[in-house]
Amino acid sequence: MMDREIILRVEDIHKSYGETEVLKGVSFDVRRGETKVFIGPSGTGKSTLLRCINQLTVPDSGRIWLNDEEVTHAGPRINQFRQKIGMVFQNFNLFDHLTAIGNIEVALIRVKGMNKAAAKEKALFELRQVGLSDKADAYPAELSGGQAQRLSIARALAMDPEVILFDEPTSSLDPELTREVLEVMKRLAREGMTMLVVTHEMGFALSVANEILFMEHGRVCEQGSPSEIQTSPLFTRTRQFLGTFQDD
Ligand code: ADP
């Protein structure tokens, strides 16, 4: 993994909300095909960090680079970067008035400029990738949470992103549905997708991550491979803290 090219650089990101400094200088590099998992107590800035990467939240300072092009200060070009930096949210962010296939087609048509037939073919392909071929015509309200989240992963994949950011993708799901979403994510990781994942799923982190980063108070306070991190006192504390969440 170390000899792969760096595709994403995050340099000294700071972000405050009012008086509260939520990110106090976060830096890391991401290599192609790598999965990095961010772990830590709630409110330590993990979600804010992901949102800063695709500029849904604008950092106060620091820079983000994707393939040697600066994402920060991109102006209107940010939309090109957002196609390349997919995002999967805790609460799916699907369009309720569109079917499953419609949710995928809309971005392909509006953002990528595909015609309807090409968009449909691509959308069906992505639905197959996440095991939802039979739900193409279902509306989000007719899907289980696990299916809805797999749909939002399919939608992200349809844009052929360079990297996908997952913001607690399973924390609104019960264990059975969590498992089916984690299975899809594991397969993506195995197939070489570059992924940044905020999660409390320690089992997933240990089995899939190339690197685990612990965040506390707006900083990365420890980082390492799963085998390095398992011997650290912080890991033991975190594992106790997460308790029942540790097995996926
Ligand atoms: P985590 O993902 O680690 O739980 P977050 O990044 O969601 O942490 O939040 C970090 C802190 O920033 C929290 O205290 C949260 O209340 C605050 N915060 C996040 N978004 C906003 C916002 N839009 N306005 C004000 N405060 C925010």
mmCIF file of C-alpha atoms and ligand atoms in Angstrom:
data_model
loop_
_atom_site.group_PDB
_atom_site.id
_atom_site.type_symbol
_atom_site.label_atom_id
_atom_site.label_comp_id
_atom_site.label_asym_id
_atom_site.label_seq_id
_atom_site.Cartn_x
_atom_site.Cartn_y
_atom_site.Cartn_z
ATOM 1 C CA MET A 1 0.000 0.000 0.000
ATOM 2 C CA MET A 2 2.834 2.387 0.836
ATOM 3 C CA ASP A 3 4.077 2.451 -2.764
ATOM 4 C CA ARG A 4 0.713 3.496 -4.175
ATOM 5 C CA GLU A 5 0.242 7.073 -5.286
ATOM 6 C CA ILE A 6 -1.266 9.604 -2.896
ATOM 7 C CA ILE A 7 -4.629 10.723 -4.285
ATOM 8 C CA LEU A 8 -5.947 12.832 -1.425
ATOM 9 C CA ARG A 9 -3.989 15.197 0.812
ATOM 10 C CA VAL A 10 -5.517 16.812 3.862
ATOM 11 C CA GLU A 11 -3.281 19.575 5.235
ATOM 12 C CA ASP A 12 -3.730 21.235 8.620
ATOM 13 C CA ILE A 13 -7.507 21.686 8.546
ATOM 14 C CA HIS A 14 -8.963 24.046 11.149
ATOM 15 C CA LYS A 15 -12.655 24.745 11.686
ATOM 16 C CA SER A 16 -14.463 26.666 14.419
ATOM 17 C CA TYR A 17 -18.147 27.134 15.100
ATOM 18 C CA GLY A 18 -18.407 30.354 17.080
ATOM 19 C CA GLU A 19 -16.000 30.080 19.986
ATOM 20 C CA THR A 20 -15.585 26.348 19.646
ATOM 21 C CA GLU A 21 -12.656 25.043 17.636
ATOM 22 C CA VAL A 22 -13.962 21.743 16.306
ATOM 23 C CA LEU A 23 -10.940 20.843 14.147
ATOM 24 C CA LYS A 24 -7.540 21.904 15.494
ATOM 25 C CA GLY A 25 -5.233 21.055 12.634
ATOM 26 C CA VAL A 26 -5.869 17.693 11.000
ATOM 27 C CA SER A 27 -3.493 16.355 8.336
ATOM 28 C CA PHE A 28 -3.172 13.028 6.561
ATOM 29 C CA ASP A 29 -2.561 11.512 3.116
ATOM 30 C CA VAL A 30 -4.694 8.902 1.436
ATOM 31 C CA ARG A 31 -3.275 6.454 -1.087
ATOM 32 C CA ARG A 32 -5.250 4.945 -3.917
ATOM 33 C CA GLY A 33 -7.148 1.872 -2.790
ATOM 34 C CA GLU A 34 -6.709 2.631 0.884
ATOM 35 C CA THR A 35 -9.431 2.453 3.545
ATOM 36 C CA LYS A 36 -8.964 4.783 6.505
ATOM 37 C CA VAL A 37 -11.343 4.473 9.434
ATOM 38 C CA PHE A 38 -11.934 7.355 11.883
ATOM 39 C CA ILE A 39 -12.968 6.476 15.393
ATOM 40 C CA GLY A 40 -13.547 8.528 18.515
ATOM 41 C CA PRO A 41 -16.168 9.934 20.862
ATOM 42 C CA SER A 42 -19.096 11.956 19.490
ATOM 43 C CA GLY A 43 -18.496 15.638 18.978
ATOM 44 C CA THR A 44 -14.789 15.341 18.227
ATOM 45 C CA GLY A 45 -15.088 16.641 14.670
ATOM 46 C CA LYS A 46 -15.107 13.434 12.597
ATOM 47 C CA SER A 47 -18.169 14.362 10.587
ATOM 48 C CA THR A 48 -16.986 17.955 10.210
ATOM 49 C CA LEU A 49 -13.691 16.644 8.863
ATOM 50 C CA LEU A 50 -15.410 14.565 6.161
ATOM 51 C CA ARG A 51 -17.615 17.523 5.238
ATOM 52 C CA CYS A 52 -14.552 19.751 4.941
ATOM 53 C CA ILE A 53 -13.004 17.326 2.464
ATOM 54 C CA ASN A 54 -15.716 17.884 -0.135
ATOM 55 C CA GLN A 55 -16.372 21.441 1.011
ATOM 56 C CA LEU A 56 -19.922 20.865 2.258
ATOM 57 C CA THR A 57 -18.354 22.700 5.187
ATOM 58 C CA VAL A 58 -15.707 25.275 4.357
ATOM 59 C CA PRO A 59 -12.688 24.998 6.662
ATOM 60 C CA ASP A 60 -11.290 28.190 8.221
ATOM 61 C CA SER A 61 -7.798 27.250 7.121
ATOM 62 C CA GLY A 62 -5.847 24.362 5.708
ATOM 63 C CA ARG A 63 -5.927 22.807 2.274
ATOM 64 C CA ILE A 64 -7.306 19.724 0.566
ATOM 65 C CA TRP A 65 -5.756 18.286 -2.602
ATOM 66 C CA LEU A 66 -7.222 15.634 -4.882
ATOM 67 C CA ASN A 67 -4.721 14.273 -7.409
ATOM 68 C CA ASP A 68 -2.565 17.379 -7.035
ATOM 69 C CA GLU A 69 -5.476 19.728 -7.714
ATOM 70 C CA GLU A 70 -6.585 21.958 -4.865
ATOM 71 C CA VAL A 71 -10.162 21.292 -3.711
ATOM 72 C CA THR A 72 -10.174 24.163 -1.231
ATOM 73 C CA HIS A 73 -10.628 27.558 -2.900
ATOM 74 C CA ALA A 74 -11.982 25.792 -6.021
ATOM 75 C CA GLY A 75 -14.860 28.253 -6.493
ATOM 76 C CA PRO A 76 -17.459 26.938 -8.941
ATOM 77 C CA ARG A 77 -15.123 24.087 -9.900
ATOM 78 C CA ILE A 78 -16.053 22.476 -6.580
ATOM 79 C CA ASN A 79 -18.828 20.599 -8.414
ATOM 80 C CA GLN A 80 -16.241 18.720 -10.465
ATOM 81 C CA PHE A 81 -14.502 17.680 -7.270
ATOM 82 C CA ARG A 82 -17.766 16.636 -5.632
ATOM 83 C CA GLN A 83 -18.322 14.153 -8.458
ATOM 84 C CA LYS A 84 -14.955 12.631 -7.646
ATOM 85 C CA ILE A 85 -15.465 12.660 -3.869
ATOM 86 C CA GLY A 86 -18.599 10.642 -3.161
ATOM 87 C CA MET A 87 -20.382 10.861 0.167
ATOM 88 C CA VAL A 88 -22.655 8.455 2.009
ATOM 89 C CA PHE A 89 -24.560 9.951 4.934
ATOM 90 C CA GLN A 90 -25.975 8.437 8.115
ATOM 91 C CA ASN A 91 -29.507 9.300 7.022
ATOM 92 C CA PHE A 92 -29.162 8.330 3.361
ATOM 93 C CA ASN A 93 -30.122 11.735 1.838
ATOM 94 C CA LEU A 94 -32.212 10.083 -0.867
ATOM 95 C CA PHE A 95 -34.884 11.854 -2.903
ATOM 96 C CA ASP A 96 -38.151 10.502 -1.464
ATOM 97 C CA HIS A 97 -40.169 11.326 -4.593
ATOM 98 C CA LEU A 98 -37.880 9.319 -6.891
ATOM 99 C CA THR A 99 -37.615 5.536 -7.230
ATOM 100 C CA ALA A 100 -34.388 3.735 -6.436
ATOM 101 C CA ILE A 101 -33.295 3.819 -10.049
ATOM 102 C CA GLY A 102 -34.498 7.419 -10.360
ATOM 103 C CA ASN A 103 -32.295 8.440 -7.430
ATOM 104 C CA ILE A 104 -29.257 7.216 -9.346
ATOM 105 C CA GLU A 105 -30.332 8.377 -12.807
ATOM 106 C CA VAL A 106 -30.968 11.963 -11.760
ATOM 107 C CA ALA A 107 -27.326 12.708 -10.970
ATOM 108 C CA LEU A 108 -26.104 10.906 -14.066
ATOM 109 C CA ILE A 109 -28.406 12.978 -16.270
ATOM 110 C CA ARG A 110 -28.077 16.355 -14.514
ATOM 111 C CA VAL A 111 -24.474 16.239 -13.391
ATOM 112 C CA LYS A 112 -22.770 13.902 -15.845
ATOM 113 C CA GLY A 113 -24.980 14.893 -18.780
ATOM 114 C CA MET A 114 -25.819 11.312 -19.755
ATOM 115 C CA ASN A 115 -28.858 10.565 -21.876
ATOM 116 C CA LYS A 116 -31.754 8.689 -20.302
ATOM 117 C CA ALA A 117 -30.915 5.289 -21.799
ATOM 118 C CA ALA A 118 -27.260 5.400 -20.773
ATOM 119 C CA ALA A 119 -28.194 6.635 -17.301
ATOM 120 C CA LYS A 120 -30.683 3.796 -16.900
ATOM 121 C CA GLU A 121 -28.145 1.184 -17.919
ATOM 122 C CA LYS A 122 -25.504 2.590 -15.564
ATOM 123 C CA ALA A 123 -28.025 2.877 -12.703
ATOM 124 C CA LEU A 124 -29.124 -0.759 -13.139
ATOM 125 C CA PHE A 125 -25.489 -1.839 -13.129
ATOM 126 C CA GLU A 126 -24.857 -0.018 -9.841
ATOM 127 C CA LEU A 127 -28.052 -1.419 -8.283
ATOM 128 C CA ARG A 128 -26.788 -4.915 -9.138
ATOM 129 C CA GLN A 129 -23.474 -4.112 -7.467
ATOM 130 C CA VAL A 130 -25.242 -3.566 -4.147
ATOM 131 C CA GLY A 131 -27.774 -6.382 -4.553
ATOM 132 C CA LEU A 132 -30.798 -4.187 -5.258
ATOM 133 C CA SER A 133 -31.738 -5.146 -8.823
ATOM 134 C CA ASP A 134 -35.193 -6.188 -7.676
ATOM 135 C CA LYS A 135 -35.838 -2.829 -5.955
ATOM 136 C CA ALA A 136 -35.218 -0.569 -8.945
ATOM 137 C CA ASP A 137 -38.790 0.704 -8.989
ATOM 138 C CA ALA A 138 -39.263 0.957 -5.230
ATOM 139 C CA TYR A 139 -39.423 4.346 -3.489
ATOM 140 C CA PRO A 140 -37.134 5.030 -0.523
ATOM 141 C CA ALA A 141 -40.089 4.709 1.893
ATOM 142 C CA GLU A 142 -40.565 1.143 0.638
ATOM 143 C CA LEU A 143 -36.960 0.165 1.411
ATOM 144 C CA SER A 144 -35.493 -1.069 4.677
ATOM 145 C CA GLY A 145 -32.782 1.139 6.176
ATOM 146 C CA GLY A 146 -30.166 -1.308 4.951
ATOM 147 C CA GLN A 147 -31.558 -1.220 1.427
ATOM 148 C CA ALA A 148 -31.791 2.579 1.502
ATOM 149 C CA GLN A 149 -28.150 2.805 2.564
ATOM 150 C CA ARG A 150 -27.068 0.351 -0.127
ATOM 151 C CA LEU A 151 -28.963 2.512 -2.611
ATOM 152 C CA SER A 152 -27.095 5.592 -1.477
ATOM 153 C CA ILE A 153 -23.826 3.683 -1.910
ATOM 154 C CA ALA A 154 -24.920 2.720 -5.441
ATOM 155 C CA ARG A 155 -25.695 6.365 -6.146
ATOM 156 C CA ALA A 156 -22.220 7.380 -4.979
ATOM 157 C CA LEU A 157 -20.604 4.619 -7.077
ATOM 158 C CA ALA A 158 -22.486 5.720 -10.189
ATOM 159 C CA MET A 159 -20.424 8.885 -10.333
ATOM 160 C CA ASP A 160 -17.230 6.811 -10.632
ATOM 161 C CA PRO A 161 -15.659 8.611 -7.674
ATOM 162 C CA GLU A 162 -11.958 8.591 -6.803
ATOM 163 C CA VAL A 163 -12.813 8.307 -3.130
ATOM 164 C CA ILE A 164 -15.981 7.785 -1.085
ATOM 165 C CA LEU A 165 -16.542 9.376 2.332
ATOM 166 C CA PHE A 166 -18.824 7.396 4.658
ATOM 167 C CA ASP A 167 -20.234 9.374 7.599
ATOM 168 C CA GLU A 168 -21.478 6.840 10.170
ATOM 169 C CA PRO A 169 -23.243 4.859 7.450
ATOM 170 C CA THR A 170 -24.704 2.253 9.791
ATOM 171 C CA SER A 171 -25.440 4.162 12.973
ATOM 172 C CA SER A 172 -29.154 4.488 12.272
ATOM 173 C CA LEU A 173 -29.472 0.778 11.415
ATOM 174 C CA ASP A 174 -30.151 -2.219 13.639
ATOM 175 C CA PRO A 175 -27.491 -4.970 13.707
ATOM 176 C CA GLU A 176 -28.972 -7.158 10.974
ATOM 177 C CA LEU A 177 -29.177 -4.257 8.494
ATOM 178 C CA THR A 178 -25.797 -2.941 9.621
ATOM 179 C CA ARG A 179 -24.266 -6.233 8.560
ATOM 180 C CA GLU A 180 -25.586 -6.075 4.996
ATOM 181 C CA VAL A 181 -24.266 -2.531 4.541
ATOM 182 C CA LEU A 182 -20.858 -3.419 6.003
ATOM 183 C CA GLU A 183 -20.671 -6.394 3.638
ATOM 184 C CA VAL A 184 -21.086 -4.062 0.661
ATOM 185 C CA MET A 185 -18.430 -1.706 2.076
ATOM 186 C CA LYS A 186 -16.024 -4.583 2.696
ATOM 187 C CA ARG A 187 -16.400 -5.721 -0.888
ATOM 188 C CA LEU A 188 -15.747 -2.204 -2.176
ATOM 189 C CA ALA A 189 -12.601 -2.010 -0.066
ATOM 190 C CA ARG A 190 -11.431 -5.387 -1.363
ATOM 191 C CA GLU A 191 -12.080 -4.284 -4.926
ATOM 192 C CA GLY A 192 -9.815 -1.294 -4.446
ATOM 193 C CA MET A 193 -12.169 1.620 -3.784
ATOM 194 C CA THR A 194 -10.507 4.390 -1.773
ATOM 195 C CA MET A 195 -12.633 5.029 1.301
ATOM 196 C CA LEU A 196 -12.687 7.235 4.393
ATOM 197 C CA VAL A 197 -15.103 5.868 6.958
ATOM 198 C CA VAL A 198 -16.359 7.395 10.202
ATOM 199 C CA THR A 199 -17.851 4.558 12.220
ATOM 200 C CA HIS A 200 -18.192 2.981 15.645
ATOM 201 C CA GLU A 201 -17.957 -0.498 14.088
ATOM 202 C CA MET A 202 -14.669 -1.715 15.538
ATOM 203 C CA GLY A 203 -14.948 -5.144 13.931
ATOM 204 C CA PHE A 204 -15.208 -3.497 10.536
ATOM 205 C CA ALA A 205 -12.316 -1.152 11.340
ATOM 206 C CA LEU A 206 -10.050 -3.992 12.428
ATOM 207 C CA SER A 207 -10.810 -6.242 9.496
ATOM 208 C CA VAL A 208 -10.992 -3.696 6.666
ATOM 209 C CA ALA A 209 -8.965 -0.577 7.525
ATOM 210 C CA ASN A 210 -5.437 -0.051 6.290
ATOM 211 C CA GLU A 211 -5.201 2.610 8.951
ATOM 212 C CA ILE A 212 -7.305 3.520 11.963
ATOM 213 C CA LEU A 213 -7.237 7.142 13.168
ATOM 214 C CA PHE A 214 -8.500 8.029 16.642
ATOM 215 C CA MET A 215 -9.870 11.529 16.970
ATOM 216 C CA GLU A 216 -10.321 13.382 20.210
ATOM 217 C CA HIS A 217 -11.023 17.088 20.768
ATOM 218 C CA GLY A 218 -10.545 17.998 17.112
ATOM 219 C CA ARG A 219 -7.216 16.247 16.638
ATOM 220 C CA VAL A 220 -6.004 12.892 15.411
ATOM 221 C CA CYS A 221 -4.490 11.650 18.658
ATOM 222 C CA GLU A 222 -3.366 8.229 17.495
ATOM 223 C CA GLN A 223 -3.116 6.427 14.177
ATOM 224 C CA GLY A 224 -1.809 3.125 12.929
ATOM 225 C CA SER A 225 -2.583 -0.150 11.259
ATOM 226 C CA PRO A 226 -5.148 -2.390 12.974
ATOM 227 C CA SER A 227 -2.370 -4.586 14.380
ATOM 228 C CA GLU A 228 -0.438 -1.569 15.695
ATOM 229 C CA ILE A 229 -3.510 -0.001 17.221
ATOM 230 C CA GLN A 230 -4.726 -3.160 18.948
ATOM 231 C CA THR A 231 -1.861 -3.028 21.408
ATOM 232 C CA SER A 232 -2.407 0.586 22.411
ATOM 233 C CA PRO A 233 -4.049 1.557 25.722
ATOM 234 C CA LEU A 234 -6.260 4.024 23.839
ATOM 235 C CA PHE A 235 -7.596 1.184 21.739
ATOM 236 C CA THR A 236 -8.441 -0.859 24.800
ATOM 237 C CA ARG A 237 -10.278 2.101 26.333
ATOM 238 C CA THR A 238 -12.134 2.799 23.109
ATOM 239 C CA ARG A 239 -13.095 -0.811 22.742
ATOM 240 C CA GLN A 240 -14.525 -0.834 26.255
ATOM 241 C CA PHE A 241 -16.332 2.417 25.579
ATOM 242 C CA LEU A 242 -17.879 1.074 22.374
ATOM 243 C CA GLY A 243 -18.714 -2.228 24.042
ATOM 244 C CA THR A 244 -21.509 -3.915 22.159
ATOM 245 C CA PHE A 245 -20.687 -2.162 18.909
ATOM 246 C CA GLN A 246 -17.442 -3.981 18.412
ATOM 247 C CA ASP A 247 -18.648 -7.008 16.457
ATOM 248 C CA ASP A 248 -20.030 -6.538 13.010
HETATM 249 P P1 ADP B 1 -18.422 13.861 15.415
HETATM 250 O O1 ADP B 1 -18.676 13.512 13.978
HETATM 251 O O2 ADP B 1 -17.073 13.465 15.893
HETATM 252 O O3 ADP B 1 -19.519 13.396 16.319
HETATM 253 P P2 ADP B 1 -19.063 16.546 14.577
HETATM 254 O O4 ADP B 1 -18.085 16.904 13.524
HETATM 255 O O5 ADP B 1 -20.423 16.123 14.140
HETATM 256 O O6 ADP B 1 -18.423 15.446 15.525
HETATM 257 O O7 ADP B 1 -19.249 17.768 15.553
HETATM 258 C C1 ADP B 1 -18.173 18.385 16.229
HETATM 259 C C2 ADP B 1 -18.685 19.559 17.032
HETATM 260 O O8 ADP B 1 -19.069 20.596 16.115
HETATM 261 C C3 ADP B 1 -19.905 19.269 17.875
HETATM 262 O O9 ADP B 1 -19.753 19.953 19.089
HETATM 263 C C4 ADP B 1 -21.027 19.843 17.074
HETATM 264 O O10 ADP B 1 -22.076 20.252 17.903
HETATM 265 C C5 ADP B 1 -20.377 21.014 16.368
HETATM 266 N N1 ADP B 1 -21.001 21.349 15.081
HETATM 267 C C6 ADP B 1 -21.051 20.538 13.997
HETATM 268 N N2 ADP B 1 -21.683 21.129 12.977
HETATM 269 C C7 ADP B 1 -22.046 22.371 13.430
HETATM 270 C C8 ADP B 1 -22.717 23.480 12.833
HETATM 271 N N3 ADP B 1 -23.148 23.453 11.566
HETATM 272 N N4 ADP B 1 -22.910 24.578 13.598
HETATM 273 C C9 ADP B 1 -22.465 24.629 14.874
HETATM 274 N N5 ADP B 1 -21.826 23.617 15.476
HETATM 275 C C10 ADP B 1 -21.603 22.507 14.774
#
